Coordinates of C-alpha atoms in Angstrom, one line a residue:
X1 CA 71.5 64.9 -0.7
X2 CA 68.3 66.1 -2.6
X3 CA 65.9 63.8 -4.3
X4 CA 67.0 65.0 -7.8
X5 CA 70.6 64.1 -7.1
X6 CA 69.6 60.7 -5.8
X7 CA 67.6 59.8 -9.1
X8 CA 70.5 60.9 -11.4
X9 CA 72.9 58.8 -9.3
X10 CA 70.7 55.7 -9.6
X11 CA 70.4 55.9 -13.4
X12 CA 74.1 56.5 -13.8
X13 CA 75.0 53.4 -11.8
X14 CA 72.6 51.3 -13.9
X15 CA 74.3 52.1 -17.2
X16 CA 77.8 51.8 -15.8
X17 CA 77.0 48.3 -14.5
X18 CA 75.7 47.3 -18.0
X19 CA 78.8 48.5 -19.8
X20 CA 81.0 46.6 -17.4
X21 CA 79.7 43.4 -18.5
X22 CA 80.4 43.9 -22.3
X23 CA 84.2 44.3 -22.7
X24 CA 87.6 45.3 -21.2
X25 CA 87.4 48.6 -23.0
X26 CA 84.1 49.1 -21.7
X27 CA 85.3 48.1 -18.2
X28 CA 87.9 50.9 -18.5
X29 CA 85.3 53.4 -19.5
X30 CA 83.1 52.1 -16.7
X31 CA 85.8 52.6 -14.1
X32 CA 86.5 56.2 -15.4
X33 CA 82.9 57.1 -15.3
X34 CA 82.5 55.7 -11.8
X35 CA 85.4 57.8 -10.6
X36 CA 83.9 60.9 -12.1
X37 CA 80.6 60.1 -10.4
X38 CA 82.2 59.7 -7.0
X39 CA 83.9 63.0 -7.4
X40 CA 80.7 64.6 -8.4
X41 CA 78.9 63.2 -5.4
X42 CA 81.7 64.4 -3.0
X43 CA 81.3 67.9 -4.5
X44 CA 77.5 67.7 -4.2
X45 CA 77.8 66.6 -0.6
X46 CA 80.3 69.3 0.2
X47 CA 78.0 71.9 -1.2
X48 CA 75.2 70.6 0.9
X49 CA 77.3 70.5 4.1
X50 CA 78.5 74.1 3.6
X51 CA 74.9 75.2 3.5
X52 CA 74.4 73.4 6.9
X53 CA 77.5 75.2 8.5
X54 CA 76.3 78.6 7.5
X55 CA 73.1 78.0 9.4
X56 CA 75.0 76.9 12.5
X57 CA 77.3 80.0 12.5
X58 CA 74.3 82.2 12.3
X59 CA 73.1 80.6 15.5
X60 CA 76.5 81.1 17.3
X61 CA 76.8 84.8 16.4
X62 CA 73.9 85.7 18.6
X63 CA 75.0 89.1 20.0
X64 CA 73.5 88.7 23.5
X65 CA 76.0 88.5 26.4
X66 CA 76.1 85.2 28.2
X67 CA 77.8 84.5 31.6
X68 CA 78.8 81.0 32.5
X69 CA 80.7 81.4 35.8
X70 CA 83.4 83.1 37.9
X71 CA 86.6 81.2 38.6
X72 CA 87.9 80.5 41.2
X73 CA 84.9 80.9 43.5
X74 CA 87.2 81.7 46.6
X75 CA 89.9 84.2 46.7
X76 CA 92.2 86.5 48.7
X77 CA 92.2 90.3 48.4
X78 CA 94.4 91.2 45.4
X79 CA 93.9 87.9 43.6
X80 CA 93.0 87.7 39.9
X81 CA 89.7 86.1 39.0
X82 CA 88.1 85.2 35.6
X83 CA 84.6 85.7 34.4
X84 CA 83.9 83.1 31.7
X85 CA 81.1 83.6 29.1
X86 CA 80.3 84.8 25.5
X87 CA 80.0 88.0 23.6
X88 CA 82.3 90.1 25.8
X89 CA 83.1 93.2 23.9
X90 CA 86.6 94.7 23.9
X91 CA 85.2 97.8 25.7
X92 CA 83.6 95.8 28.5
X93 CA 83.7 97.6 32.0
X94 CA 83.4 95.8 35.3
X95 CA 82.1 97.4 38.6
X96 CA 82.2 95.9 42.1
X97 CA 79.2 97.7 43.6
X98 CA 80.0 101.2 42.5
X99 CA 83.7 100.9 42.2
X100 CA 85.3 100.3 38.8
X101 CA 87.5 97.2 38.7
X102 CA 90.9 96.9 37.1
X103 CA 90.7 94.5 34.1
X104 CA 93.9 92.5 33.6
X105 CA 92.8 90.8 30.4
X106 CA 89.7 90.3 28.3
X107 CA 88.5 88.8 25.0
X108 CA 85.1 87.8 23.7
X109 CA 84.8 84.8 26.1
X110 CA 86.9 85.8 29.1
X111 CA 87.5 88.8 31.4
X112 CA 90.1 88.8 34.1
X113 CA 90.1 91.3 37.0
X114 CA 91.8 91.9 40.4
X115 CA 89.9 91.7 43.6
X116 CA 90.2 95.2 45.3
X117 CA 91.6 95.5 48.8
X118 CA 88.7 97.5 50.2
X119 CA 85.5 99.3 49.4
X120 CA 83.0 96.4 49.6
X121 CA 81.2 94.1 52.0
X122 CA 82.7 90.6 51.4
X123 CA 79.4 89.0 52.4
X124 CA 77.1 91.1 50.2
X125 CA 78.3 92.6 47.0
X126 CA 77.5 92.8 43.3
X127 CA 79.7 92.7 40.2
X128 CA 78.1 94.7 37.3
X129 CA 79.2 94.0 33.7
X130 CA 78.8 97.0 31.3
X131 CA 79.1 95.5 27.8
X132 CA 78.3 98.7 26.1
X133 CA 74.6 98.2 25.8
X134 CA 73.4 100.7 28.3
X135 CA 73.1 100.9 32.1
X136 CA 69.7 99.2 32.1
X137 CA 71.1 96.2 30.3
X138 CA 74.1 95.6 32.5
X139 CA 74.6 92.0 33.7
X140 CA 74.6 91.8 37.6
X141 CA 76.3 89.0 39.5
X142 CA 75.3 88.8 43.2
X143 CA 78.3 87.8 45.4
X144 CA 79.7 85.5 42.7
X145 CA 82.8 84.6 44.7
X146 CA 83.8 84.4 48.4
X147 CA 86.8 85.7 50.3
X148 CA 88.7 83.2 52.3
X149 CA 88.3 83.4 56.1
X150 CA 91.5 84.5 57.8
X151 CA 93.2 81.8 59.9
X152 CA 95.8 82.2 62.6
X153 CA 98.1 79.2 63.0
X154 CA 100.4 80.4 65.8
X155 CA 101.4 83.4 67.9
X156 CA 104.7 83.4 69.8
X157 CA 104.6 83.3 73.6
X158 CA 108.0 84.8 74.5
X159 CA 107.4 88.4 73.9
X160 CA 109.9 91.2 74.6
X161 CA 109.2 94.9 74.6
X162 CA 110.3 96.6 71.4
X163 CA 111.0 93.3 69.7
X164 CA 109.4 91.9 66.5
X165 CA 106.4 89.7 67.0
X166 CA 105.2 87.6 64.0
X167 CA 101.6 86.2 63.8
X168 CA 101.5 83.2 61.3
X169 CA 98.5 82.0 59.5
X170 CA 96.7 81.9 56.2
X171 CA 94.6 84.5 54.3
X172 CA 95.9 87.4 56.4
X173 CA 95.7 89.7 53.4
X174 CA 95.5 93.5 53.6
X175 CA 96.4 96.3 51.2
X176 CA 100.2 96.2 50.8
X177 CA 100.5 99.9 51.8
X178 CA 98.4 99.5 54.9
X179 CA 100.2 99.7 58.3
X180 CA 97.5 100.6 60.8
X181 CA 94.1 99.2 61.7
X182 CA 95.4 95.6 61.1
X183 CA 96.4 94.6 64.7
X184 CA 94.8 95.8 67.9
X185 CA 95.8 94.7 71.5
X186 CA 93.0 95.2 74.0
X187 CA 91.4 97.7 71.6
X188 CA 94.6 99.7 71.2
X189 CA 95.7 99.9 67.6
X190 CA 99.3 98.7 66.9
X191 CA 101.3 99.8 63.8
X192 CA 102.6 96.8 61.9
X193 CA 106.0 96.6 60.4
X194 CA 105.2 94.2 57.6
X195 CA 102.4 91.8 56.5
X196 CA 101.6 89.3 53.8
X197 CA 99.0 86.5 53.2
X198 CA 100.6 84.2 55.7
X199 CA 102.1 86.5 58.4
X200 CA 101.8 89.9 60.2
X201 CA 104.7 91.5 62.0
X202 CA 104.6 94.2 64.7
X203 CA 106.7 95.4 67.6
X204 CA 105.4 95.0 71.1
X205 CA 104.9 98.6 72.5
X206 CA 106.1 99.7 75.8
X207 CA 102.8 101.2 77.0
X208 CA 100.8 98.0 77.5
X209 CA 99.0 97.8 80.7
X210 CA 98.5 94.1 81.3
X211 CA 100.0 90.7 80.6
X212 CA 97.0 89.1 78.8
X213 CA 95.8 90.9 75.6
X214 CA 92.9 90.1 73.3
X215 CA 94.3 90.4 69.8
X216 CA 92.0 91.6 67.0
X217 CA 93.3 90.9 63.5
X218 CA 91.7 92.6 60.5
X219 CA 92.3 90.8 57.2
X220 CA 90.2 89.9 54.1
X221 CA 87.9 92.7 55.1
X222 CA 87.0 90.5 58.1
X223 CA 87.8 90.5 61.8
X224 CA 89.4 87.7 63.8
X225 CA 89.5 88.1 67.6
X226 CA 91.5 85.8 69.8
X227 CA 90.8 86.2 73.5
X228 CA 94.0 86.5 75.5
X229 CA 95.9 85.7 72.3
X230 CA 99.0 87.6 73.3
X231 CA 100.4 86.7 76.7
X232 CA 103.5 88.4 78.0
X233 CA 105.4 86.1 80.4
X234 CA 105.5 87.4 84.0
X235 CA 108.9 88.1 85.6
X236 CA 110.3 85.4 87.8
X237 CA 113.0 85.4 90.5
X238 CA 115.6 82.8 90.0
X239 CA 117.9 83.6 93.0
X240 CA 119.6 86.1 95.3
X241 CA 123.3 86.7 95.8
X242 CA 122.9 86.3 99.6
X243 CA 120.2 85.6 102.1
X244 CA 121.1 87.8 105.0
X245 CA 121.3 91.5 104.6
X246 CA 121.4 94.8 106.4
X247 CA 119.6 98.0 105.6
X248 CA 121.5 99.8 102.8
X249 CA 123.4 96.6 101.7
X250 CA 123.8 95.8 98.0
X251 CA 122.3 92.6 96.8
X252 CA 122.1 91.0 93.3
X253 CA 118.7 89.7 92.2
X254 CA 118.7 87.1 89.5
X255 CA 115.6 86.9 87.4
X256 CA 114.1 86.4 84.0
X257 CA 111.4 88.0 81.8
X258 CA 112.2 91.5 82.8
X259 CA 113.4 94.5 80.8
X260 CA 116.6 96.0 82.1
X261 CA 117.0 98.5 79.3
X262 CA 113.7 100.3 80.0
X263 CA 114.0 102.4 83.1
X264 CA 110.7 102.7 85.0
X265 CA 109.0 99.7 83.3
X266 CA 109.9 97.4 86.2
X267 CA 109.5 98.5 89.8
X268 CA 110.8 96.2 92.5
X269 CA 109.7 96.1 96.1
X270 CA 111.0 94.4 99.2
X271 CA 108.3 94.1 101.8
X272 CA 106.3 96.9 99.9
X273 CA 109.4 99.2 99.9
X274 CA 110.5 100.3 96.5
X275 CA 114.0 99.2 95.7
X276 CA 116.7 101.5 94.5
X277 CA 118.3 99.8 91.4
X278 CA 122.0 100.7 91.0
X279 CA 123.0 98.5 88.1
X280 CA 121.0 96.6 85.4
X281 CA 122.0 93.5 83.5
X282 CA 120.3 91.1 81.1
X283 CA 119.5 88.5 83.8
X284 CA 120.1 90.4 87.1
X285 CA 119.8 93.6 89.0
X286 CA 122.0 95.1 91.7
X287 CA 119.8 96.8 94.3
X288 CA 120.1 98.4 97.7
X289 CA 118.1 97.1 100.6
X290 CA 115.6 99.9 101.4
X291 CA 115.2 101.6 104.7
X292 CA 111.8 100.1 105.3
X293 CA 109.3 99.9 107.0
X294 CA 109.4 96.1 107.7
X295 CA 106.9 94.1 109.6
X296 CA 109.5 91.4 110.5
X297 CA 113.0 90.4 109.8
X298 CA 111.8 87.8 107.4
X299 CA 111.3 89.9 104.3
X300 CA 109.6 87.0 102.7
X301 CA 108.8 88.2 99.2
X302 CA 110.0 90.3 96.4
X303 CA 107.3 92.1 94.6
X304 CA 107.6 93.3 91.0
X305 CA 105.2 95.9 89.7
X306 CA 104.8 95.5 86.0
X307 CA 101.9 96.5 83.8
X308 CA 99.9 97.6 86.8
X309 CA 100.2 94.1 88.2
X310 CA 101.8 93.0 91.4
X311 CA 103.8 89.9 91.0
X312 CA 105.1 88.4 94.3
X313 CA 107.9 85.8 94.5
X314 CA 108.7 84.1 97.7
X315 CA 112.3 84.6 98.7
X316 CA 114.6 83.5 101.5
X317 CA 115.9 86.9 102.7
X318 CA 116.4 87.9 106.3
X319 CA 117.2 91.3 107.8
X320 CA 120.1 91.2 110.2
X321 CA 120.4 94.9 111.0
X322 CA 120.2 95.4 114.8
X323 CA 117.4 98.0 114.3
X324 CA 115.0 98.2 111.4
X325 CA 112.3 100.6 110.5
X326 CA 108.9 99.5 111.9
X327 CA 106.9 102.5 110.8
X328 CA 107.0 106.2 110.2
X329 CA 104.8 109.2 110.7
X330 CA 104.6 112.3 108.6
X331 CA 105.5 115.4 110.7
X332 CA 102.5 117.3 109.3
X333 CA 100.2 114.6 110.4
X334 CA 101.3 115.1 114.0
X335 CA 102.1 118.8 114.2
X336 CA 100.0 120.3 111.4
X337 CA 103.0 121.1 109.2
X338 CA 105.7 122.6 111.4
X339 CA 108.4 120.6 109.5
X340 CA 111.2 121.2 111.9
X341 CA 113.2 119.2 114.4
X342 CA 112.2 118.5 118.0
X343 CA 108.5 118.5 117.6
X344 CA 108.2 115.3 119.8
X345 CA 109.3 116.0 123.3
X346 CA 111.1 114.0 126.0
X347 CA 107.8 114.4 128.1
X348 CA 106.4 111.4 126.2
X349 CA 105.6 108.4 128.5
X350 CA 104.6 104.8 128.4
X351 CA 101.7 103.4 130.5
X352 CA 98.9 100.9 130.3
X353 CA 100.7 99.1 127.4
X354 CA 100.6 102.2 125.3
X355 CA 103.0 104.9 124.3
X356 CA 101.8 108.5 124.8
X357 CA 103.7 110.8 122.5
X358 CA 103.8 114.5 123.5
X359 CA 103.9 116.8 120.4
X360 CA 104.1 120.5 119.7
X361 CA 100.8 121.2 118.0
X362 CA 99.6 124.5 116.6
X363 CA 100.2 126.8 113.6
X364 CA 103.4 128.3 115.0
X365 CA 104.6 125.4 117.1
X366 CA 104.5 127.5 120.3
X367 CA 103.4 124.8 122.8
X368 CA 103.5 121.1 123.3
X369 CA 99.8 120.7 124.2
X370 CA 99.0 117.5 122.1
X371 CA 99.2 113.9 123.3
X372 CA 99.0 111.0 120.7
X373 CA 98.2 107.6 122.0
X374 CA 100.3 105.3 119.9
X375 CA 99.6 101.5 119.4
X376 CA 102.6 99.8 117.8
X377 CA 100.7 96.7 116.6
X378 CA 98.5 98.5 114.2
X379 CA 100.5 101.8 113.9
X380 CA 97.5 103.7 115.2
X381 CA 97.8 107.3 116.4
X382 CA 95.0 108.9 118.4
X383 CA 95.2 112.6 119.2
X384 CA 94.1 114.5 122.3
X385 CA 94.5 118.2 122.9
X386 CA 95.1 118.9 126.6
X387 CA 92.2 121.1 127.8
X388 CA 94.3 123.7 129.5
X389 CA 94.7 127.3 128.2
X390 CA 98.3 128.6 128.0
X391 CA 97.5 132.0 126.4
X392 CA 100.4 134.4 126.5
X393 CA 103.2 131.9 127.0
X394 CA 105.0 129.6 124.7
X395 CA 107.8 127.0 124.4
X396 CA 108.1 123.6 126.0
X397 CA 105.4 124.1 128.6
X398 CA 104.0 120.7 129.5
X399 CA 105.9 118.0 131.5
X400 CA 104.3 114.6 132.4
X401 CA 105.1 112.3 135.3
X402 CA 103.0 109.1 135.0
X403 CA 101.6 107.5 138.1
X404 CA 101.9 104.1 136.4
X405 CA 98.2 103.2 137.2
X406 CA 97.1 103.1 133.6
X407 CA 95.0 106.2 133.9
X408 CA 96.7 109.3 135.3
X409 CA 99.9 111.3 135.1
X410 CA 100.9 114.4 137.0
X411 CA 101.3 117.5 134.7
X412 CA 103.6 120.4 135.4
X413 CA 103.2 123.6 133.3
X414 CA 106.1 125.9 133.1
X415 CA 104.5 129.1 134.5
X416 CA 104.2 130.8 137.9
X417 CA 100.6 129.9 138.7
X418 CA 98.0 127.3 137.7
X419 CA 100.9 125.1 136.9
X420 CA 100.2 121.7 138.4
X421 CA 97.4 119.2 137.5
X422 CA 96.4 115.6 137.5
X423 CA 95.7 114.5 133.9
X424 CA 93.5 111.6 133.0
X425 CA 94.9 110.5 129.6
X426 CA 92.1 108.0 129.1
X427 CA 89.3 110.6 129.2
X428 CA 91.5 113.7 128.4
X429 CA 90.4 115.5 131.5
X430 CA 92.4 117.4 134.1
X431 CA 92.1 118.1 137.8
X432 CA 93.9 121.2 139.1
X433 CA 96.2 120.6 142.1
X434 CA 98.3 122.7 144.4
X435 CA 100.6 125.0 142.4
X436 CA 104.3 124.3 142.5
X437 CA 106.0 127.4 144.0
X438 CA 109.5 128.5 143.3
X439 CA 111.3 131.8 142.7
X440 CA 112.5 130.7 139.3
X441 CA 110.7 128.7 136.6
X442 CA 112.2 125.2 136.3
X443 CA 112.8 123.9 132.8
X444 CA 113.4 120.3 131.7
X445 CA 112.7 119.0 135.3
X446 CA 113.1 115.4 136.3
X447 CA 110.3 113.6 138.1
X448 CA 109.5 110.1 139.3
X449 CA 106.7 108.6 141.4
X450 CA 107.4 106.3 144.3
X451 CA 104.8 105.0 146.7
X452 CA 102.2 107.4 145.3
X453 CA 104.4 110.5 145.9
X454 CA 106.1 112.6 143.2
X455 CA 109.8 113.4 143.5
X456 CA 110.3 116.5 141.3
X457 CA 113.2 118.8 140.6
X458 CA 116.7 119.2 138.9
X459 CA 116.6 120.7 135.4
X460 CA 117.7 124.3 135.1
X461 CA 116.5 127.9 135.4
X462 CA 117.1 131.0 133.4
X463 CA 116.6 131.8 129.7
X464 CA 119.7 133.3 128.0
X465 CA 122.0 131.9 130.7
X466 CA 121.2 128.5 132.2
X467 CA 121.6 127.8 135.9
X468 CA 121.6 124.3 137.3
X469 CA 118.8 123.4 139.7
X470 CA 120.0 120.9 142.3
X471 CA 116.8 121.0 144.4
X472 CA 114.3 118.2 144.7
X473 CA 110.7 118.6 146.0
X474 CA 108.1 116.0 147.0
X475 CA 104.5 116.3 146.2
X476 CA 102.0 114.4 148.4
X477 CA 98.5 114.1 146.9
X478 CA 96.8 113.0 150.1
X479 CA 97.7 116.4 151.6
X480 CA 97.9 118.2 148.2
X481 CA 101.2 119.8 149.3
X482 CA 104.7 120.4 148.2
X483 CA 107.9 120.1 150.3
X484 CA 111.6 120.7 149.3
X485 CA 113.4 117.6 150.6
X486 CA 116.9 117.5 149.3
X487 CA 119.6 118.6 146.8
X488 CA 121.8 116.5 144.5
X489 CA 125.4 116.8 145.7
X490 CA 127.6 119.3 143.9
X491 CA 130.8 117.9 142.4
X492 CA 131.7 120.4 139.7
X493 CA 130.6 124.0 139.6
X494 CA 128.5 123.3 136.5
X495 CA 126.6 119.9 136.8
X496 CA 123.6 120.7 134.6
X497 CA 120.8 118.2 134.7
X498 CA 119.0 118.9 131.4
X499 CA 116.5 116.0 131.1
X500 CA 118.9 113.5 132.7
X501 CA 118.6 109.7 132.8
X502 CA 116.7 108.0 135.7
X503 CA 116.7 104.3 136.4
X504 CA 115.0 102.5 139.3
X505 CA 115.9 99.3 141.2
X506 CA 114.7 98.0 144.6
X507 CA 113.2 101.3 145.7
X508 CA 116.3 103.3 144.7
X509 CA 116.8 105.7 141.8
X510 CA 119.9 106.2 139.7
X511 CA 120.3 109.7 138.2
X512 CA 122.9 111.0 135.8
X513 CA 123.5 112.8 132.5
X514 CA 122.2 116.2 131.7
X515 CA 125.1 117.9 130.0
X516 CA 128.3 116.9 128.3
X517 CA 130.4 117.8 131.3
X518 CA 128.2 116.3 133.9
X519 CA 129.9 113.0 134.5
X520 CA 128.9 112.3 138.2
X521 CA 126.3 109.6 138.6
X522 CA 124.2 109.1 141.7
X523 CA 122.1 106.7 143.7
X524 CA 119.1 108.3 145.4
X525 CA 117.1 106.7 148.2
X526 CA 113.7 108.3 149.1
X527 CA 115.0 108.7 152.6
X528 CA 117.0 111.6 151.0
X529 CA 120.4 109.9 150.9
X530 CA 122.8 110.2 148.0
X531 CA 125.5 107.7 147.1
X532 CA 127.9 108.5 144.2
X533 CA 128.3 105.7 141.7
X534 CA 130.7 105.0 138.8
X535 CA 131.0 108.1 136.7
X536 CA 129.5 108.3 133.2
X537 CA 132.2 108.1 130.6
X538 CA 130.3 109.9 127.8
X539 CA 127.5 112.1 129.4
X540 CA 124.9 113.8 127.2
X541 CA 122.0 116.1 127.7
X542 CA 118.4 115.4 126.7
X543 CA 119.0 111.6 126.9
X544 CA 116.5 109.0 125.9
X545 CA 116.5 106.0 128.1
X546 CA 115.1 102.5 128.7
X547 CA 115.6 100.0 131.5
X548 CA 115.8 96.2 131.1
X549 CA 115.7 94.5 134.5
X550 CA 118.6 96.0 136.5
X551 CA 120.3 97.5 133.6
X552 CA 119.7 101.0 132.4
X553 CA 120.5 102.2 128.8
X554 CA 120.7 105.7 127.3
X555 CA 121.4 106.8 123.7
X556 CA 124.2 109.2 123.1
X557 CA 123.0 111.3 120.2
X558 CA 126.5 112.7 119.5
X559 CA 128.3 109.4 119.3
X560 CA 125.2 107.7 117.9
X561 CA 125.6 104.7 120.2
X562 CA 124.2 103.2 123.4
X563 CA 125.6 103.0 126.9
X564 CA 124.6 100.5 129.5
X565 CA 124.7 100.8 133.3
X566 CA 124.7 97.6 135.2
X567 CA 123.1 98.5 138.6
X568 CA 124.3 95.4 140.4
X569 CA 127.9 95.7 139.4
X570 CA 128.0 99.5 139.2
X571 CA 129.7 99.3 135.8
X572 CA 129.2 101.2 132.5
X573 CA 129.6 99.5 129.1
X574 CA 129.7 101.0 125.7
X575 CA 127.2 99.1 123.5
X576 CA 128.3 99.7 119.9
X577 CA 126.5 96.5 119.0
X578 CA 123.3 98.4 119.5
X579 CA 124.0 101.1 116.9
X580 CA 121.1 101.9 114.6
X581 CA 123.1 101.6 111.3
X582 CA 121.7 102.8 108.1
X583 CA 119.4 105.5 109.6
X584 CA 120.1 109.2 110.2
X585 CA 117.9 110.6 112.9
X586 CA 117.7 112.8 115.9
X587 CA 116.5 110.9 119.0
X588 CA 113.1 111.8 120.5
X589 CA 111.7 109.0 122.6
X590 CA 112.3 105.3 123.4
X591 CA 110.1 102.7 125.1
X592 CA 109.7 98.9 125.5
X593 CA 106.6 97.2 124.3
X594 CA 105.8 93.4 124.0
X595 CA 109.4 92.2 123.9
X596 CA 110.6 94.9 121.5
X597 CA 112.4 98.2 122.1
X598 CA 111.0 101.1 120.0
X599 CA 113.1 104.2 119.2
X600 CA 111.3 107.3 117.7
X601 CA 113.4 109.9 116.1
X602 CA 113.1 112.7 113.5
X603 CA 114.6 112.0 110.1
X604 CA 117.7 114.1 109.8
X605 CA 118.2 115.0 106.1
X606 CA 116.6 113.8 103.0
X607 CA 116.5 110.0 102.6
X608 CA 116.8 108.2 99.1
X609 CA 114.0 109.2 96.7
X610 CA 112.4 105.8 96.8
X611 CA 111.7 106.2 100.6
X612 CA 108.2 106.8 101.8
X613 CA 109.2 109.4 104.4
X614 CA 111.1 112.7 104.1
X615 CA 113.2 115.1 106.1
X616 CA 111.8 115.9 109.6
X617 CA 109.3 113.1 109.4
X618 CA 109.3 110.7 112.4
X619 CA 110.7 107.2 112.0
X620 CA 110.0 104.4 114.4
X621 CA 112.8 101.9 114.7
X622 CA 112.6 98.7 116.7
X623 CA 114.7 95.7 117.8
X624 CA 114.1 92.7 119.9
X625 CA 114.4 93.1 123.6
X626 CA 116.9 90.2 123.8
X627 CA 119.4 92.4 121.9
X628 CA 119.6 94.5 125.1

């Protein structure tokens, strides 16, 4: 209130107080005047206050843009934030770095906008406010809010190929339309099927190459890496339908964490042999016991190859086949690629705890001039080419008759001259001896050494027509001479002795076989006497033989079974219990080594596709000596 107003008010109050003291009428007049004065004062005060308000409004209407803050100060991509301040114009424009922002709402004190899904560095960015006053007067806010850090709460552990996997967490935000470059497993990008702030879903692909995967999650324009965050459970074997099997048997394998609907994803191996799967179920597989090779009858483990990883499970599984595949040898590794039958000859021999395998070896397979020393324990083959020229002749030329001294064997070559040598198989050297002389070349001869002397003969002569040779000669090295000493007795007009069986006991030799009609069987004593023994029931030519004590055995390649001759009782027995079931082969050689009998044969026909060898390759079967 001004000073003038205050003076007038004081005078008026004085007169009114005076009149109040004079009379009732005057009191009435005094009251009325007092009311008028109060009204006047209220009016005067109101006018004075209005003047003050005008001054304050002029202060508020300052046109300069003022920014108070940005709320909230943490956000997810796509969230709506507010810039609070004063003097925002209706035409205000916001930029995040150089990208124009979508404004949801604005007035003179508030601007709302959406956080974009990409296009800026969440740790270093600027919001520019264009309030229509020119670029040089834009308000700049430096990183005025933060993006939440993505968090993973859980990742499932029971993954299955092709099935949905969901990663749960918080602030896992990406652009709603984005499907790639969100999830990576071991640096391989995975397409997601759906995602939100709190979860990301994807299907586990079939082409993964390991069980443990580092998972990289991209969200909130940030990266979150979890080492070995995705673990695929390894397959486990829960049981077998039986514990004793033969080669080729069906067996049910019970297991978990495998994928029966995906052919080729799981490979199963028994003793390192790929298993043929015939039927697949959710929790089991029906498989065939593979042909081999096996290192023992105790198969011991089932190996599953999955994701380039070998997973071995111990199992109680025993092979009860009489014979099982010990090893094999590719034909081209021995012959150079002949790929035909009969490339290993009956001239192979066993000496010095080693098998010496005679092989046809050259580009056209015209002569058997190679010897391979074979060590069964480590399946090692060592080759030697016999240093004798056979130019101009071909066929089965070399025949070996070991002296059983661990070093030497006599060597006969099917030709007229230069046809007899002493061969040192340890040094691969030869010493030429006195030629064997006969009017006809002898093929498939029989020979055995007794008291340092070679008994040699039988076999046949001729080429297109075969003629039996009944003669036997003796070679004496001390005199380097040959002598015809005897003939095997003639029973039938055609008793061909084509690589017959020979057994030995107490200085006597037992000779038989040679052709399907040659049933007579003989005992020969080096004093040149012959005694006929029990006839062979099922004779065969080109027999492969072994002897266990006083019992001789030969393999009948037509019947695919063994026959036993008991020397003491002079009896023959058919040994069907010794059949090599599950294998299809042509017999080539048989020998005994360290309490096992080994049988080598060429694979006859194509085996199952999961087998490691093929047609014409050489398989090596074995069985325990006690089975004989």
